[in-house]
Coordinates of C-alpha atoms in Angstrom, one line a residue:
M15 CA -20.5 11.3 8.9
S16 CA -18.5 11.1 5.7
I17 CA -17.0 7.9 4.5
L18 CA -13.5 9.3 5.2
D19 CA -14.5 10.1 8.8
Q20 CA -15.9 6.6 9.1
I21 CA -12.6 5.1 7.9
R22 CA -10.6 7.3 10.3
Q23 CA -12.9 6.2 13.2
R24 CA -12.4 2.5 12.3
A25 CA -8.6 3.0 12.0
A26 CA -8.4 4.7 15.4
A27 CA -10.4 1.9 17.0
N28 CA -7.8 -0.7 15.9
P29 CA -4.5 1.0 14.9
Q30 CA -2.5 -1.2 12.5
R31 CA 1.2 -1.3 12.0
I32 CA 1.9 0.7 8.8
V33 CA 5.3 1.2 7.2
L34 CA 6.1 4.2 5.0
P35 CA 9.2 3.4 3.0
E36 CA 9.7 6.8 1.4
G37 CA 10.8 8.5 4.6
E38 CA 13.2 10.9 2.9
D39 CA 10.2 12.7 1.2
P40 CA 8.8 15.7 3.2
R41 CA 5.2 14.6 2.4
T42 CA 5.8 11.2 3.8
V43 CA 7.1 12.5 7.2
V44 CA 4.2 14.9 7.5
A45 CA 1.8 12.1 6.8
A46 CA 3.6 9.9 9.3
S47 CA 3.5 12.5 12.0
T48 CA -0.2 13.3 11.3
A49 CA -1.3 9.6 11.4
A50 CA 0.7 8.9 14.6
R51 CA -0.5 12.0 16.5
A52 CA -4.1 11.1 15.6
R53 CA -3.6 7.5 16.7
L54 CA -4.8 6.2 13.3
A55 CA -1.9 3.8 13.0
R56 CA 1.4 2.7 14.5
I57 CA 3.8 4.2 12.0
T58 CA 7.3 3.1 10.9
V59 CA 9.3 5.3 8.5
L60 CA 12.2 3.9 6.5
G61 CA 15.3 5.8 5.1
D62 CA 18.6 7.2 5.9
E63 CA 18.2 8.6 9.4
E64 CA 19.9 11.9 8.7
K65 CA 17.9 12.5 5.5
V66 CA 14.6 11.5 7.2
R67 CA 15.2 13.9 10.1
A68 CA 16.3 16.6 7.7
A69 CA 13.0 16.2 5.7
A70 CA 11.1 16.3 9.0
R71 CA 12.8 19.6 10.0
Q72 CA 12.1 21.0 6.6
A73 CA 8.5 20.1 6.8
G74 CA 8.0 21.0 10.5
A75 CA 7.0 17.4 11.2
D76 CA 7.3 15.9 14.7
L77 CA 8.5 12.3 14.5
G78 CA 8.4 11.7 18.3
E79 CA 5.7 9.0 18.0
V80 CA 7.1 7.5 14.8
E81 CA 9.4 4.5 14.6
L82 CA 12.4 5.3 12.4
I83 CA 14.4 2.5 10.8
D84 CA 17.5 3.1 8.7
H85 CA 16.9 0.0 6.7
A86 CA 20.3 -0.2 5.0
R87 CA 21.9 -0.4 8.5
A88 CA 19.3 -2.4 10.3
N89 CA 20.4 -5.3 12.5
D90 CA 18.1 -7.6 10.6
F91 CA 19.3 -6.6 7.2
D92 CA 20.9 -10.0 6.5
K93 CA 17.7 -11.8 7.7
M94 CA 15.6 -9.8 5.3
V95 CA 18.1 -10.6 2.4
S96 CA 17.6 -14.3 3.2
L97 CA 13.8 -13.8 3.3
L98 CA 13.8 -12.2 -0.1
Y99 CA 16.2 -14.8 -1.5
E100 CA 14.0 -17.7 -0.3
A101 CA 10.9 -16.1 -1.8
R102 CA 12.5 -15.4 -5.2
R103 CA 15.2 -17.9 -5.8
A104 CA 12.9 -20.1 -7.8
K105 CA 12.5 -17.2 -10.2
G106 CA 16.3 -17.0 -10.6
L107 CA 17.2 -14.3 -8.0
T108 CA 20.7 -14.7 -6.6
L109 CA 21.8 -13.9 -3.0
D110 CA 23.8 -10.9 -4.3
E111 CA 20.8 -9.6 -6.2
A112 CA 18.6 -9.9 -3.1
R113 CA 21.1 -7.9 -1.1
T114 CA 21.1 -5.2 -3.7
A115 CA 17.3 -5.1 -3.9
L116 CA 17.0 -4.8 -0.1
R117 CA 18.8 -1.4 -0.2
D118 CA 15.6 -0.2 -1.8
P119 CA 13.3 0.8 1.1
L120 CA 10.2 -0.4 -0.8
Y121 CA 11.5 -4.0 -0.7
Y122 CA 12.5 -3.8 2.9
G123 CA 9.0 -2.3 3.8
N124 CA 7.1 -5.0 1.9
L125 CA 9.3 -7.7 3.5
M126 CA 8.3 -6.3 6.9
V127 CA 4.7 -7.1 5.9
R128 CA 5.7 -10.6 4.7
D129 CA 7.5 -11.2 8.0
G130 CA 4.5 -10.1 10.1
R131 CA 6.3 -7.0 11.4
A132 CA 3.8 -4.7 9.7
D133 CA 0.2 -4.9 8.6
G134 CA 0.6 -2.8 5.5
S135 CA 3.1 -0.7 3.4
V136 CA 2.1 2.6 1.8
A137 CA 4.2 3.9 -1.0
G138 CA 4.0 5.8 -4.3
A139 CA 4.8 9.4 -3.2
T140 CA 8.2 9.3 -5.0
S141 CA 8.1 5.9 -6.6
T142 CA 6.4 5.0 -9.9
T143 CA 3.3 2.8 -9.9
S144 CA 5.2 0.0 -11.7
H145 CA 8.0 0.0 -9.2
T146 CA 5.6 0.1 -6.2
V147 CA 3.6 -2.8 -7.5
R148 CA 6.7 -4.8 -8.6
A149 CA 8.3 -4.5 -5.1
A150 CA 5.0 -5.7 -3.5
L151 CA 4.7 -8.6 -6.0
H152 CA 8.3 -9.7 -5.4
C153 CA 8.1 -9.5 -1.6
I154 CA 4.5 -10.4 -0.8
G155 CA 3.0 -11.9 -3.9
V156 CA -0.6 -12.2 -5.2
R157 CA -3.6 -13.0 -3.0
P158 CA -4.2 -16.8 -2.8
G159 CA -6.7 -17.7 -5.5
F160 CA -5.9 -14.8 -7.7
K161 CA -3.5 -14.5 -10.7
L162 CA -3.6 -10.7 -11.0
V163 CA -2.8 -7.6 -9.1
S164 CA -5.1 -4.7 -9.6
S165 CA -5.8 -1.3 -8.1
F166 CA -8.8 0.9 -7.2
F167 CA -9.7 4.5 -6.4
L168 CA -12.0 5.4 -3.6
M169 CA -14.2 8.4 -4.7
A170 CA -15.7 10.3 -1.8
L171 CA -18.5 12.6 -3.3
R172 CA -20.2 15.5 -1.7
D173 CA -23.6 14.1 -2.8
Q174 CA -24.1 11.3 -0.4
S175 CA -27.1 10.0 -2.3
L176 CA -24.8 8.5 -4.8
G177 CA -23.1 5.1 -4.2
H178 CA -22.8 4.2 -0.5
N179 CA -23.1 7.5 1.4
G180 CA -21.3 9.2 -1.4
A181 CA -18.5 6.6 -1.7
M182 CA -17.7 4.7 -4.9
I183 CA -14.9 2.4 -5.9
Y184 CA -13.4 2.5 -9.4
A185 CA -11.1 -0.3 -10.6
D186 CA -8.7 -0.8 -12.3
C187 CA -7.4 2.7 -13.1
G188 CA -3.7 2.3 -12.7
V189 CA -2.2 -1.2 -13.1
V190 CA -3.9 -3.3 -15.7
I191 CA -4.2 -1.1 -18.8
E192 CA -5.8 -3.6 -21.3
P193 CA -7.4 -6.4 -19.3
S194 CA -8.8 -9.5 -21.0
A195 CA -12.3 -10.7 -20.2
A196 CA -11.0 -13.1 -17.6
Q197 CA -8.9 -10.4 -16.0
L198 CA -11.9 -8.0 -15.9
A199 CA -13.8 -10.6 -14.1
E200 CA -11.0 -11.1 -11.5
I201 CA -10.7 -7.3 -11.1
A202 CA -14.4 -7.0 -10.5
I203 CA -14.3 -9.8 -7.8
A204 CA -11.3 -8.2 -6.1
A205 CA -12.9 -4.7 -6.2
A206 CA -16.1 -6.1 -4.7
D207 CA -14.2 -7.7 -1.9
S208 CA -12.4 -4.4 -1.3
C209 CA -15.7 -2.6 -1.2
R210 CA -17.0 -4.9 1.5
A211 CA -13.9 -4.5 3.5
L212 CA -13.5 -0.8 3.1
L213 CA -17.1 0.5 3.0
G214 CA -18.8 -2.3 4.9
C215 CA -21.6 -2.8 2.4
E216 CA -22.7 -5.2 -0.3
P217 CA -21.5 -4.0 -3.7
R218 CA -23.2 -3.8 -7.0
V219 CA -20.9 -4.0 -10.0
A220 CA -21.3 -2.3 -13.4
M221 CA -18.8 -2.9 -16.2
L222 CA -18.0 0.2 -18.3
S223 CA -16.2 0.0 -21.6
F224 CA -14.0 2.8 -22.9
A225 CA -10.4 3.3 -24.1
L226 CA -8.9 1.7 -20.9
K227 CA -11.7 -0.8 -20.3
T228 CA -12.0 0.3 -16.7
V229 CA -14.4 -1.4 -14.3
F230 CA -16.8 0.9 -12.5
L231 CA -18.0 -0.4 -9.1
F232 CA -20.5 1.3 -6.8
S233 CA -22.0 0.1 -3.7
S234 CA -25.7 -0.4 -2.8
R235 CA -27.3 0.9 0.4

C-alpha cells in the first residue's frame, strides 16, 4: 500500500473537520465533494453562496454532503470579529480592522480552527503562500515552544525502497527562504515531528546546503 493510500485510510478511520476557505474556486469545490463522498473528512466550504454553487455547477461537483457557510453573512460573524480582536489587539489591531479582516474567508476559516469548530484549514489554491501563512499566524499563532512557522513537502516516490516506503519530507521549501542556524534547527525539529505524525516512523534528518539552504528530511524504516 502506498503512503498516500495509508494516509487516506487513516483519514477515513477518523474523519476530521476541515474548512476550505476558497470555496468560489472550482478546484476547491471538486476537492470538497471528493473528500466528503469518500468520507475522508467532514468538509466545510466558505464563500458567497451563489458564487460557490455556481463554481460547483461549472465543475460538476456535488456539494450535498458539504457544509456551506457564507462567512460574510454568518450569524456568528460579530463573535468571530471579537475573537480576532482579542487575539490581535495587543499587536495594535482595531475592532474596525478586525471586522474588515474577517471578510477574508482565510481569516474566518482559521478562526474556526482557533474556536474549536474545525480541526484544520486548507488554503492556497487561489491565495499566495504569504497571505495563507499570515492569516494562520494572525488567527492561530505559532505552536507553543516554537518561534517560527515553516512548511514541508511530502514526496511520494514510486521506488518504495527510498525513505519510508517511498515517502520523504522536505522542509522548508516555501516559507523561510534564508534561515539562520537556529531557524534551521527549529525547522528540522518541526519537520521530524511532522514525519512522526504523518508517516508513523522515526525520522532521520540530513541537512543539505544550497542556494535556499533547504533542510532535507527522510525517514528510516
